[in-house]
C-alpha cells in the first residue's frame, strides 16, 4: 500500500508563484495542503513562465500538484473570518507573499499564533521579513543575482547579459523551509509550542553556494594563514568550482560521443584508472599525493588524457568506472538526462495523461514501501465546498458566501 508520511498533517498555504513550492514538498510527502487562492483566476502562476501545456503553465502543473484549492476573498471581513477558521484547523501555515499581506487583514502570524500556540508559521519571501530589501519587489532570478550566482557577459551587440544554469533561490528555499517546518512541527507535538519561521529565497541561494562565498571570505585573510590545497603546492585557486579550470585529474573530457567528468584525484583511483586503460606509463616517476591531487597545470598529462577519453563513448567510460572502481560520471544536459539509464531506473515520471504534463517526482525513495503519488494540480476553487464543509460550514452558509462573492 502506498504511504503518506505526513498523513494527518493539515497545511494551509497562502502563496503565489514559486513560494508555493514549500507546500508542494509537504504535499508530496503526504500532508493535506489546502491552497487559498483569490476568487477568479487564482494564483497567476498558471499564466507565467514557459512552456504552456494544455493552455496552462508547466510551473502550475508542477507546483500545484497534491494541493486542494479553495477560493476565498480574504480582503473582505467575511472572507478573512473563513480563512481564520481554516488556519485554526491547521497545523502549519505557509505565507508565500510579500510580508505583511496577511497581517493587514488580521491574519498574520502574531494574531494567529496567539490564538493557536501550537501553530507552525512559515513565511517565505524574496528577501525575508527584515533588512533594507524586505519590501523590494523581485522575481526569482533576482535572488541568485543577489547571492552572486549570475555569470555576467556581453552579447555580440554589446549588451550586458547573464547566464544561470539553475535558479537556486526559488528551488532550494522550499527544501530549507520544509526541513525547518518539520522540525518545528515535531517540537510542537512534544511541547505544544509552535513558532514563526522566516525563509528568504535570496539567502537560500547563498546557502547552497557556501563554499564559494566562504572561500572568498577566507581569502581576505593573509596568505600565511589561508593557502590553497597542499596537494597542489598550496597555490590559491578561485574558490568553488571556478577553481577547476587548470585541474587535470579532476576535469571534464570529451568522449567519442559526449563528455565525462573524470575525478581520479585520489592516488588509488588514479592508479586503478591507468591500469584499467593500459596506460601505466601515465603514472610517472612520482607517486603524487594520497588525496586531492588534481595534477594542477600539468598540460602534458591533460593532452594525453584528452586523447585517451576520445577513444570510448560516455557509456563505455561509465562502465570502466564501474568495473575498475574509478569515479567517472556522465555529463548530461536537462534534455538528455531522461535517457540516462540511471535516471530511467530510479525515476518514475508523474505522467502527462494524469498530471497535464510529465513531471519529476520528489526524489525520496522508501525501502520496502511506496510513496503515495500526489493529486494533479487543481483548478481555482475546485475543493472549496469540500474543505469548508470539513470545517463545519453549512450548505446555507456556503450559498450565502458564494452569493456575496466571498468564494467567487
mmCIF file of C-alpha atoms in Angstrom:
data_model
loop_
_atom_site.group_PDB
_atom_site.id
_atom_site.type_symbol
_atom_site.label_atom_id
_atom_site.label_comp_id
_atom_site.label_asym_id
_atom_site.label_seq_id
_atom_site.Cartn_x
_atom_site.Cartn_y
_atom_site.Cartn_z
ATOM 1 C CA UNK A 1 0.000 0.000 0.000
ATOM 2 C CA UNK A 2 1.295 3.458 -0.894
ATOM 3 C CA UNK A 3 2.125 5.512 2.187
ATOM 4 C CA UNK A 4 1.742 9.199 3.023
ATOM 5 C CA UNK A 5 4.453 10.071 5.533
ATOM 6 C CA UNK A 6 2.673 13.236 6.672
ATOM 7 C CA UNK A 7 -0.806 11.747 6.720
ATOM 8 C CA UNK A 8 -2.964 13.680 9.197
ATOM 9 C CA UNK A 9 -0.921 16.907 8.953
ATOM 10 C CA UNK A 10 -3.016 19.874 7.717
ATOM 11 C CA UNK A 11 -1.273 22.720 5.918
ATOM 12 C CA UNK A 12 -2.900 25.930 4.712
ATOM 13 C CA UNK A 13 -0.996 27.787 2.016
ATOM 14 C CA UNK A 14 -1.310 31.474 1.172
ATOM 15 C CA UNK A 15 1.352 31.622 -1.526
ATOM 16 C CA UNK A 16 1.964 32.942 -5.013
ATOM 17 C CA UNK A 17 4.312 31.712 -7.697
ATOM 18 C CA UNK A 18 7.324 29.615 -6.666
ATOM 19 C CA UNK A 19 6.905 30.274 -2.951
ATOM 20 C CA UNK A 20 4.205 27.628 -3.295
ATOM 21 C CA UNK A 21 6.986 25.083 -3.706
ATOM 22 C CA UNK A 22 7.056 24.706 0.081
ATOM 23 C CA UNK A 23 3.532 23.316 0.023
ATOM 24 C CA UNK A 24 4.447 21.094 -2.923
ATOM 25 C CA UNK A 25 7.188 19.362 -0.933
ATOM 26 C CA UNK A 26 4.868 18.811 2.033
ATOM 27 C CA UNK A 27 2.073 17.587 -0.241
ATOM 28 C CA UNK A 28 4.436 15.157 -1.959
ATOM 29 C CA UNK A 29 5.273 13.798 1.493
ATOM 30 C CA UNK A 30 1.596 13.236 2.184
ATOM 31 C CA UNK A 31 0.341 16.324 4.016
ATOM 32 C CA UNK A 32 -3.125 17.698 3.297
ATOM 33 C CA UNK A 33 -2.190 21.042 1.734
ATOM 34 C CA UNK A 34 -5.041 23.483 1.193
ATOM 35 C CA UNK A 35 -4.107 26.350 -1.108
ATOM 36 C CA UNK A 36 -6.133 29.526 -0.532
ATOM 37 C CA UNK A 37 -6.487 31.482 -3.764
ATOM 38 C CA UNK A 38 -8.247 34.648 -4.729
ATOM 39 C CA UNK A 39 -11.577 34.140 -6.493
ATOM 40 C CA UNK A 40 -11.490 34.128 -10.259
ATOM 41 C CA UNK A 41 -8.200 33.135 -11.842
ATOM 42 C CA UNK A 42 -6.477 32.225 -8.570
ATOM 43 C CA UNK A 43 -2.686 32.170 -8.338
ATOM 44 C CA UNK A 44 -1.355 33.733 -11.544
ATOM 45 C CA UNK A 45 1.405 31.124 -11.691
ATOM 46 C CA UNK A 46 -0.908 29.473 -14.207
ATOM 47 C CA UNK A 47 -0.039 32.301 -16.627
ATOM 48 C CA UNK A 48 3.731 32.792 -16.195
ATOM 49 C CA UNK A 49 6.874 31.069 -17.422
ATOM 50 C CA UNK A 50 7.114 28.555 -20.230
ATOM 51 C CA UNK A 51 6.218 26.160 -21.716
ATOM 52 C CA UNK A 52 2.414 26.060 -21.527
ATOM 53 C CA UNK A 53 0.848 22.601 -21.562
ATOM 54 C CA UNK A 54 -2.825 22.361 -22.456
ATOM 55 C CA UNK A 55 -3.083 26.132 -22.060
ATOM 56 C CA UNK A 56 -1.628 26.218 -18.529
ATOM 57 C CA UNK A 57 1.947 26.982 -17.452
ATOM 58 C CA UNK A 58 4.081 23.949 -16.674
ATOM 59 C CA UNK A 59 5.008 25.735 -13.439
ATOM 60 C CA UNK A 60 1.442 25.345 -12.179
ATOM 61 C CA UNK A 61 1.235 21.694 -13.224
ATOM 62 C CA UNK A 62 4.361 21.041 -11.133
ATOM 63 C CA UNK A 63 3.932 23.350 -8.131
ATOM 64 C CA UNK A 64 0.171 22.988 -7.825
ATOM 65 C CA UNK A 65 0.124 19.215 -7.611
ATOM 66 C CA UNK A 66 -1.050 17.476 -4.473
ATOM 67 C CA UNK A 67 -2.980 20.502 -3.158
ATOM 68 C CA UNK A 68 -6.649 21.207 -2.649
ATOM 69 C CA UNK A 69 -7.712 24.625 -3.935
ATOM 70 C CA UNK A 70 -10.088 26.902 -2.019
ATOM 71 C CA UNK A 71 -11.045 30.348 -3.292
ATOM 72 C CA UNK A 72 -11.653 32.968 -0.600
ATOM 73 C CA UNK A 73 -11.590 36.742 -0.891
ATOM 74 C CA UNK A 74 -9.639 37.483 2.277
ATOM 75 C CA UNK A 75 -9.873 41.231 1.645
ATOM 76 C CA UNK A 76 -13.487 41.029 2.783
ATOM 77 C CA UNK A 77 -14.138 40.678 6.519
ATOM 78 C CA UNK A 78 -16.344 37.612 5.941
ATOM 79 C CA UNK A 79 -13.604 36.031 3.857
ATOM 80 C CA UNK A 80 -10.976 36.773 6.496
ATOM 81 C CA UNK A 81 -13.159 35.054 9.104
ATOM 82 C CA UNK A 82 -13.460 31.955 6.910
ATOM 83 C CA UNK A 83 -9.685 31.958 6.392
ATOM 84 C CA UNK A 84 -9.197 32.245 10.148
ATOM 85 C CA UNK A 85 -11.308 29.136 10.696
ATOM 86 C CA UNK A 86 -9.150 27.303 8.179
ATOM 87 C CA UNK A 87 -5.957 28.451 9.902
ATOM 88 C CA UNK A 88 -7.314 27.373 13.279
ATOM 89 C CA UNK A 89 -7.950 23.874 11.914
ATOM 90 C CA UNK A 90 -4.385 23.552 10.554
ATOM 91 C CA UNK A 91 -1.009 22.536 11.929
ATOM 92 C CA UNK A 92 1.084 24.627 9.544
ATOM 93 C CA UNK A 93 0.627 27.911 7.691
ATOM 94 C CA UNK A 94 2.715 28.845 4.658
ATOM 95 C CA UNK A 95 2.774 32.558 3.867
ATOM 96 C CA UNK A 96 4.347 32.991 0.461
ATOM 97 C CA UNK A 97 3.541 36.568 -0.464
ATOM 98 C CA UNK A 98 5.146 39.893 0.389
ATOM 99 C CA UNK A 99 5.486 40.067 4.176
ATOM 100 C CA UNK A 100 2.566 41.812 5.841
ATOM 101 C CA UNK A 101 -0.232 40.973 3.401
ATOM 102 C CA UNK A 102 -1.967 38.638 5.855
ATOM 103 C CA UNK A 103 -1.163 40.805 8.881
ATOM 104 C CA UNK A 104 -3.034 43.751 7.352
ATOM 105 C CA UNK A 105 -6.118 41.546 7.216
ATOM 106 C CA UNK A 106 -5.847 40.399 10.799
ATOM 107 C CA UNK A 107 -4.482 37.003 9.730
ATOM 108 C CA UNK A 108 -0.788 37.480 10.470
ATOM 109 C CA UNK A 109 1.456 35.179 12.493
ATOM 110 C CA UNK A 110 1.269 37.299 15.655
ATOM 111 C CA UNK A 111 -2.507 37.239 15.949
ATOM 112 C CA UNK A 112 -2.954 33.673 14.728
ATOM 113 C CA UNK A 113 -0.247 32.151 16.908
ATOM 114 C CA UNK A 114 -1.583 33.957 19.960
ATOM 115 C CA UNK A 115 -4.901 32.175 19.424
ATOM 116 C CA UNK A 116 -3.307 28.896 18.337
ATOM 117 C CA UNK A 117 0.002 28.500 20.239
ATOM 118 C CA UNK A 118 0.979 25.206 18.578
ATOM 119 C CA UNK A 119 0.726 26.668 15.077
ATOM 120 C CA UNK A 120 3.871 26.467 12.931
ATOM 121 C CA UNK A 121 4.013 29.507 10.668
ATOM 122 C CA UNK A 122 6.478 29.773 7.787
ATOM 123 C CA UNK A 123 6.900 32.989 5.825
ATOM 124 C CA UNK A 124 8.737 32.559 2.517
ATOM 125 C CA UNK A 125 9.701 35.717 0.642
ATOM 126 C CA UNK A 126 12.386 37.043 -1.645
ATOM 127 C CA UNK A 127 14.467 38.947 0.893
ATOM 128 C CA UNK A 128 12.960 37.965 4.247
ATOM 129 C CA UNK A 129 10.867 39.960 6.680
ATOM 130 C CA UNK A 130 13.673 42.216 7.926
ATOM 131 C CA UNK A 131 16.532 44.209 6.408
ATOM 132 C CA UNK A 132 16.644 47.061 3.895
ATOM 133 C CA UNK A 133 15.387 44.911 0.983
ATOM 134 C CA UNK A 134 12.417 43.370 2.793
ATOM 135 C CA UNK A 135 9.906 45.373 0.739
ATOM 136 C CA UNK A 136 11.816 45.286 -2.545
ATOM 137 C CA UNK A 137 9.825 43.766 -5.428
ATOM 138 C CA UNK A 138 11.588 40.959 -7.258
ATOM 139 C CA UNK A 139 11.294 37.769 -9.275
ATOM 140 C CA UNK A 140 13.186 34.520 -8.892
ATOM 141 C CA UNK A 141 16.451 35.216 -10.712
ATOM 142 C CA UNK A 142 16.946 38.308 -8.527
ATOM 143 C CA UNK A 143 17.749 36.118 -5.549
ATOM 144 C CA UNK A 144 20.569 34.353 -7.393
ATOM 145 C CA UNK A 145 21.854 37.711 -8.644
ATOM 146 C CA UNK A 146 21.950 38.892 -5.028
ATOM 147 C CA UNK A 147 23.798 35.744 -3.962
ATOM 148 C CA UNK A 148 26.464 36.060 -6.674
ATOM 149 C CA UNK A 149 25.153 33.241 -8.849
ATOM 150 C CA UNK A 150 24.902 35.024 -12.219
ATOM 151 C CA UNK A 151 27.655 34.710 -14.804
ATOM 152 C CA UNK A 152 27.852 38.116 -16.428
ATOM 153 C CA UNK A 153 28.805 38.654 -20.046
ATOM 154 C CA UNK A 154 28.271 40.792 -23.143
ATOM 155 C CA UNK A 155 26.364 39.946 -26.316
ATOM 156 C CA UNK A 156 27.730 40.423 -29.832
ATOM 157 C CA UNK A 157 25.723 43.642 -29.943
ATOM 158 C CA UNK A 158 27.462 44.929 -26.817
ATOM 159 C CA UNK A 159 24.522 44.454 -24.449
ATOM 160 C CA UNK A 160 25.018 43.152 -20.931
ATOM 161 C CA UNK A 161 23.860 39.564 -20.466
ATOM 162 C CA UNK A 162 23.776 36.946 -17.760
ATOM 163 C CA UNK A 163 23.600 33.157 -17.565
ATOM 164 C CA UNK A 164 22.184 30.994 -14.814
ATOM 165 C CA UNK A 165 22.059 27.209 -15.111
ATOM 166 C CA UNK A 166 19.560 26.671 -12.302
ATOM 167 C CA UNK A 167 17.778 29.359 -10.237
ATOM 168 C CA UNK A 168 18.797 28.098 -6.815
ATOM 169 C CA UNK A 169 16.960 30.544 -4.563
ATOM 170 C CA UNK A 170 13.447 29.538 -5.568
ATOM 171 C CA UNK A 171 14.331 25.846 -5.893
ATOM 172 C CA UNK A 172 16.204 25.374 -2.636
ATOM 173 C CA UNK A 173 14.087 27.597 -0.371
ATOM 174 C CA UNK A 174 11.201 25.068 -0.338
ATOM 175 C CA UNK A 175 13.549 22.319 0.857
ATOM 176 C CA UNK A 176 15.034 24.509 3.602
ATOM 177 C CA UNK A 177 11.572 25.679 4.613
ATOM 178 C CA UNK A 178 10.167 22.142 4.675
ATOM 179 C CA UNK A 179 13.061 20.968 6.858
ATOM 180 C CA UNK A 180 12.509 23.790 9.339
ATOM 181 C CA UNK A 181 8.732 23.283 9.296
ATOM 182 C CA UNK A 182 9.010 19.585 10.063
ATOM 183 C CA UNK A 183 11.498 20.222 12.878
ATOM 184 C CA UNK A 184 9.165 22.841 14.342
ATOM 185 C CA UNK A 185 6.179 20.520 13.974
ATOM 186 C CA UNK A 186 8.000 17.805 15.909
ATOM 187 C CA UNK A 187 8.703 20.275 18.704
ATOM 188 C CA UNK A 188 5.119 21.495 18.692
ATOM 189 C CA UNK A 189 3.958 17.913 19.087
ATOM 190 C CA UNK A 190 6.200 17.473 22.136
ATOM 191 C CA UNK A 191 5.705 20.842 23.816
ATOM 192 C CA UNK A 192 2.572 22.407 22.331
ATOM 193 C CA UNK A 193 4.704 25.390 21.305
ATOM 194 C CA UNK A 194 4.779 26.390 17.636
ATOM 195 C CA UNK A 195 6.969 29.052 16.090
ATOM 196 C CA UNK A 196 7.297 31.567 13.269
ATOM 197 C CA UNK A 197 9.887 30.754 10.589
ATOM 198 C CA UNK A 198 11.316 33.376 8.217
ATOM 199 C CA UNK A 199 12.838 31.977 4.995
ATOM 200 C CA UNK A 200 14.402 34.305 2.398
ATOM 201 C CA UNK A 201 14.884 32.906 -1.097
ATOM 202 C CA UNK A 202 17.981 35.067 -1.595
ATOM 203 C CA UNK A 203 19.603 33.515 1.483
ATOM 204 C CA UNK A 204 18.694 30.052 0.217
ATOM 205 C CA UNK A 205 20.665 30.768 -2.957
ATOM 206 C CA UNK A 206 23.650 31.915 -0.887
ATOM 207 C CA UNK A 207 23.436 28.916 1.456
ATOM 208 C CA UNK A 208 23.803 26.480 -1.446
ATOM 209 C CA UNK A 209 26.973 28.226 -2.628
ATOM 210 C CA UNK A 210 28.509 28.326 0.841
ATOM 211 C CA UNK A 211 31.921 27.001 -0.242
ATOM 212 C CA UNK A 212 32.469 29.762 -2.799
ATOM 213 C CA UNK A 213 31.222 32.558 -0.527
ATOM 214 C CA UNK A 214 33.151 31.315 2.489
ATOM 215 C CA UNK A 215 36.198 30.783 0.263
ATOM 216 C CA UNK A 216 36.251 34.424 -0.821
ATOM 217 C CA UNK A 217 35.822 35.419 2.815
ATOM 218 C CA UNK A 218 38.742 33.222 3.826
ATOM 219 C CA UNK A 219 40.917 34.763 1.106
ATOM 220 C CA UNK A 220 40.597 38.128 2.813
ATOM 221 C CA UNK A 221 42.998 36.771 5.427
ATOM 222 C CA UNK A 222 46.800 36.733 4.876
ATOM 223 C CA UNK A 223 48.241 34.044 2.596
ATOM 224 C CA UNK A 224 50.320 32.836 5.526
ATOM 225 C CA UNK A 225 47.064 31.806 7.230
ATOM 226 C CA UNK A 226 44.919 30.687 4.287
ATOM 227 C CA UNK A 227 46.568 28.788 1.449
ATOM 228 C CA UNK A 228 45.427 26.526 -1.331
ATOM 229 C CA UNK A 229 45.415 22.762 -1.013
ATOM 230 C CA UNK A 230 48.925 21.488 -0.132
ATOM 231 C CA UNK A 231 48.421 18.672 -2.663
ATOM 232 C CA UNK A 232 48.504 21.334 -5.384
ATOM 233 C CA UNK A 233 51.527 23.086 -3.942
ATOM 234 C CA UNK A 234 49.443 25.423 -1.816
ATOM 235 C CA UNK A 235 48.619 27.831 -4.641
ATOM 236 C CA UNK A 236 45.406 29.755 -4.079
ATOM 237 C CA UNK A 237 42.755 28.925 -6.645
ATOM 238 C CA UNK A 238 39.465 30.719 -7.254
ATOM 239 C CA UNK A 239 37.011 29.482 -4.618
ATOM 240 C CA UNK A 240 34.454 26.841 -5.565
ATOM 241 C CA UNK A 241 34.190 25.154 -8.948
ATOM 242 C CA UNK A 242 35.621 28.260 -10.652
ATOM 243 C CA UNK A 243 38.999 26.982 -9.472
ATOM 244 C CA UNK A 244 38.731 23.761 -11.521
ATOM 245 C CA UNK A 245 39.907 25.387 -14.736
ATOM 246 C CA UNK A 246 43.516 24.140 -14.634
ATOM 247 C CA UNK A 247 42.813 20.804 -12.945
ATOM 248 C CA UNK A 248 43.812 17.670 -14.852
ATOM 249 C CA UNK A 249 42.845 14.612 -12.828
ATOM 250 C CA UNK A 250 39.576 16.271 -11.807
ATOM 251 C CA UNK A 251 38.254 17.612 -15.089
ATOM 252 C CA UNK A 252 35.709 17.318 -17.899
ATOM 253 C CA UNK A 253 36.880 15.479 -21.030
ATOM 254 C CA UNK A 254 35.286 14.787 -24.390
ATOM 255 C CA UNK A 255 34.315 11.198 -25.068
ATOM 256 C CA UNK A 256 33.666 9.829 -28.560
ATOM 257 C CA UNK A 257 30.002 10.871 -28.304
ATOM 258 C CA UNK A 258 29.742 13.421 -25.499
ATOM 259 C CA UNK A 259 31.556 14.310 -22.280
ATOM 260 C CA UNK A 260 32.567 12.705 -18.999
ATOM 261 C CA UNK A 261 33.713 14.116 -15.677
ATOM 262 C CA UNK A 262 36.919 12.396 -14.556
ATOM 263 C CA UNK A 263 37.607 12.545 -10.795
ATOM 264 C CA UNK A 264 40.725 10.493 -10.020
ATOM 265 C CA UNK A 265 42.213 12.955 -7.554
ATOM 266 C CA UNK A 266 42.941 10.192 -5.004
ATOM 267 C CA UNK A 267 46.074 8.182 -5.718
ATOM 268 C CA UNK A 268 44.249 4.829 -5.542
ATOM 269 C CA UNK A 269 41.716 5.926 -8.178
ATOM 270 C CA UNK A 270 44.422 7.310 -10.466
ATOM 271 C CA UNK A 271 46.387 4.058 -10.286
ATOM 272 C CA UNK A 272 43.274 1.955 -10.972
ATOM 273 C CA UNK A 273 42.397 4.102 -13.978
ATOM 274 C CA UNK A 274 45.854 3.907 -15.523
ATOM 275 C CA UNK A 275 45.884 0.115 -15.159
ATOM 276 C CA UNK A 276 42.329 -0.242 -16.496
ATOM 277 C CA UNK A 277 43.181 1.598 -19.734
ATOM 278 C CA UNK A 278 46.631 0.055 -20.126
ATOM 279 C CA UNK A 279 48.464 3.328 -19.580
ATOM 280 C CA UNK A 280 50.638 2.711 -16.532
ATOM 281 C CA UNK A 281 53.178 4.960 -18.257
ATOM 282 C CA UNK A 282 51.000 7.892 -17.181
ATOM 283 C CA UNK A 283 51.738 7.160 -13.524
ATOM 284 C CA UNK A 284 55.031 8.987 -13.955
ATOM 285 C CA UNK A 285 58.041 8.862 -11.660
ATOM 286 C CA UNK A 286 56.263 10.295 -8.653
ATOM 287 C CA UNK A 287 53.527 8.804 -6.501
ATOM 288 C CA UNK A 288 51.743 12.098 -6.033
ATOM 289 C CA UNK A 289 49.653 12.950 -3.011
ATOM 290 C CA UNK A 290 47.352 10.426 -1.380
ATOM 291 C CA UNK A 291 44.240 12.600 -1.837
ATOM 292 C CA UNK A 292 43.205 15.840 -3.580
ATOM 293 C CA UNK A 293 45.930 15.619 -6.236
ATOM 294 C CA UNK A 294 44.490 17.280 -9.338
ATOM 295 C CA UNK A 295 47.836 17.354 -11.202
ATOM 296 C CA UNK A 296 47.182 21.072 -11.398
ATOM 297 C CA UNK A 297 48.608 22.728 -14.518
ATOM 298 C CA UNK A 298 50.148 19.539 -15.971
ATOM 299 C CA UNK A 299 49.299 20.356 -19.571
ATOM 300 C CA UNK A 300 51.246 17.406 -20.984
ATOM 301 C CA UNK A 301 49.158 14.969 -18.939
ATOM 302 C CA UNK A 302 45.972 16.814 -19.831
ATOM 303 C CA UNK A 303 46.748 16.454 -23.524
ATOM 304 C CA UNK A 304 47.359 12.713 -23.053
ATOM 305 C CA UNK A 305 44.091 12.245 -21.188
ATOM 306 C CA UNK A 306 42.242 14.226 -23.839
ATOM 307 C CA UNK A 307 43.315 11.667 -26.428
ATOM 308 C CA UNK A 308 42.553 8.719 -24.129
ATOM 309 C CA UNK A 309 38.984 9.784 -23.415
ATOM 310 C CA UNK A 310 38.201 10.308 -27.103
ATOM 311 C CA UNK A 311 38.676 6.573 -27.697
ATOM 312 C CA UNK A 312 35.458 5.442 -25.987
ATOM 313 C CA UNK A 313 31.838 6.504 -25.626
ATOM 314 C CA UNK A 314 30.422 8.056 -22.483
ATOM 315 C CA UNK A 315 28.594 4.807 -21.663
ATOM 316 C CA UNK A 316 31.820 2.840 -22.111
ATOM 317 C CA UNK A 317 33.670 5.184 -19.745
ATOM 318 C CA UNK A 318 30.949 4.798 -17.119
ATOM 319 C CA UNK A 319 31.393 1.042 -17.443
ATOM 320 C CA UNK A 320 35.143 1.494 -16.864
ATOM 321 C CA UNK A 321 34.284 3.425 -13.746
ATOM 322 C CA UNK A 322 32.004 0.632 -12.525
ATOM 323 C CA UNK A 323 34.347 -2.258 -13.268
ATOM 324 C CA UNK A 324 37.620 -0.600 -12.210
ATOM 325 C CA UNK A 325 36.109 1.377 -9.304
ATOM 326 C CA UNK A 326 37.097 4.791 -10.624
ATOM 327 C CA UNK A 327 34.941 7.945 -10.299
ATOM 328 C CA UNK A 328 33.832 8.750 -13.853
ATOM 329 C CA UNK A 329 30.486 10.451 -14.342
ATOM 330 C CA UNK A 330 28.433 11.070 -17.470
ATOM 331 C CA UNK A 331 27.855 14.738 -18.286
ATOM 332 C CA UNK A 332 24.184 15.155 -19.149
ATOM 333 C CA UNK A 333 22.061 18.128 -20.091
ATOM 334 C CA UNK A 334 18.474 18.691 -18.952
ATOM 335 C CA UNK A 335 17.413 17.464 -22.391
ATOM 336 C CA UNK A 336 19.496 14.272 -22.381
ATOM 337 C CA UNK A 337 19.145 13.326 -18.708
ATOM 338 C CA UNK A 338 15.914 11.293 -19.114
ATOM 339 C CA UNK A 339 17.743 8.921 -21.484
ATOM 340 C CA UNK A 340 20.399 8.182 -18.871
ATOM 341 C CA UNK A 341 19.940 4.574 -17.667
ATOM 342 C CA UNK A 342 20.368 5.508 -14.001
ATOM 343 C CA UNK A 343 17.682 8.186 -14.302
ATOM 344 C CA UNK A 344 15.376 5.721 -16.024
ATOM 345 C CA UNK A 345 15.949 3.082 -13.348
ATOM 346 C CA UNK A 346 15.141 5.357 -10.390
ATOM 347 C CA UNK A 347 12.731 7.979 -11.719
ATOM 348 C CA UNK A 348 9.089 7.235 -12.439
ATOM 349 C CA UNK A 349 7.614 10.259 -14.197
ATOM 350 C CA UNK A 350 4.286 11.573 -12.957
ATOM 351 C CA UNK A 351 2.622 11.034 -16.347
ATOM 352 C CA UNK A 352 1.099 13.708 -18.544
ATOM 353 C CA UNK A 353 -2.054 11.654 -19.003
ATOM 354 C CA UNK A 354 -2.830 12.260 -15.331
ATOM 355 C CA UNK A 355 -0.937 15.461 -14.462
ATOM 356 C CA UNK A 356 -1.286 17.508 -17.642
ATOM 357 C CA UNK A 357 2.477 17.353 -18.221
ATOM 358 C CA UNK A 358 5.204 14.827 -17.440
ATOM 359 C CA UNK A 359 6.505 15.890 -14.013
ATOM 360 C CA UNK A 360 9.510 14.893 -11.929
ATOM 361 C CA UNK A 361 8.511 13.354 -8.589
ATOM 362 C CA UNK A 362 10.020 14.323 -5.255
ATOM 363 C CA UNK A 363 13.260 12.271 -5.207
ATOM 364 C CA UNK A 364 12.516 10.457 -1.955
ATOM 365 C CA UNK A 365 12.622 6.661 -2.061
ATOM 366 C CA UNK A 366 11.341 4.381 0.683
ATOM 367 C CA UNK A 367 12.811 0.928 1.213
ATOM 368 C CA UNK A 368 10.110 -1.724 1.230
ATOM 369 C CA UNK A 369 7.336 0.839 0.838
ATOM 370 C CA UNK A 370 5.970 3.051 -1.899
ATOM 371 C CA UNK A 371 5.299 6.766 -1.630
ATOM 372 C CA UNK A 372 1.749 7.780 -2.462
ATOM 373 C CA UNK A 373 1.503 9.910 -5.583
ATOM 374 C CA UNK A 374 0.123 13.450 -5.248
ATOM 375 C CA UNK A 375 -3.052 14.550 -6.976
ATOM 376 C CA UNK A 376 -2.817 16.674 -10.135
ATOM 377 C CA UNK A 377 -2.812 20.464 -9.837
ATOM 378 C CA UNK A 378 -6.305 21.811 -9.223
ATOM 379 C CA UNK A 379 -8.337 24.481 -10.936
ATOM 380 C CA UNK A 380 -9.069 27.525 -8.731
ATOM 381 C CA UNK A 381 -11.607 26.720 -6.037
ATOM 382 C CA UNK A 382 -12.084 23.092 -7.018
ATOM 383 C CA UNK A 383 -12.203 21.974 -3.377
ATOM 384 C CA UNK A 384 -13.854 24.986 -1.760
ATOM 385 C CA UNK A 385 -17.087 23.262 -0.741
ATOM 386 C CA UNK A 386 -15.273 20.102 0.302
ATOM 387 C CA UNK A 387 -12.740 21.839 2.570
ATOM 388 C CA UNK A 388 -15.153 24.341 4.111
ATOM 389 C CA UNK A 389 -17.652 21.558 4.698
ATOM 390 C CA UNK A 390 -14.978 19.782 6.733
ATOM 391 C CA UNK A 391 -14.751 22.934 8.876
ATOM 392 C CA UNK A 392 -18.441 22.752 9.628
ATOM 393 C CA UNK A 393 -19.565 25.442 7.210
ATOM 394 C CA UNK A 394 -23.163 24.566 6.356
ATOM 395 C CA UNK A 395 -24.638 24.384 2.888
ATOM 396 C CA UNK A 396 -26.632 27.516 3.653
ATOM 397 C CA UNK A 397 -23.523 29.408 4.701
ATOM 398 C CA UNK A 398 -21.706 28.266 1.557
ATOM 399 C CA UNK A 399 -24.556 29.540 -0.581
ATOM 400 C CA UNK A 400 -24.581 32.899 1.204
ATOM 401 C CA UNK A 401 -20.796 33.281 0.946
ATOM 402 C CA UNK A 402 -20.859 32.411 -2.718
ATOM 403 C CA UNK A 403 -23.715 34.798 -3.473
ATOM 404 C CA UNK A 404 -21.839 37.598 -1.694
ATOM 405 C CA UNK A 405 -18.757 36.960 -3.849
ATOM 406 C CA UNK A 406 -16.508 35.904 -0.944
ATOM 407 C CA UNK A 407 -15.918 32.491 -2.517
ATOM 408 C CA UNK A 408 -16.023 33.674 -6.109
#
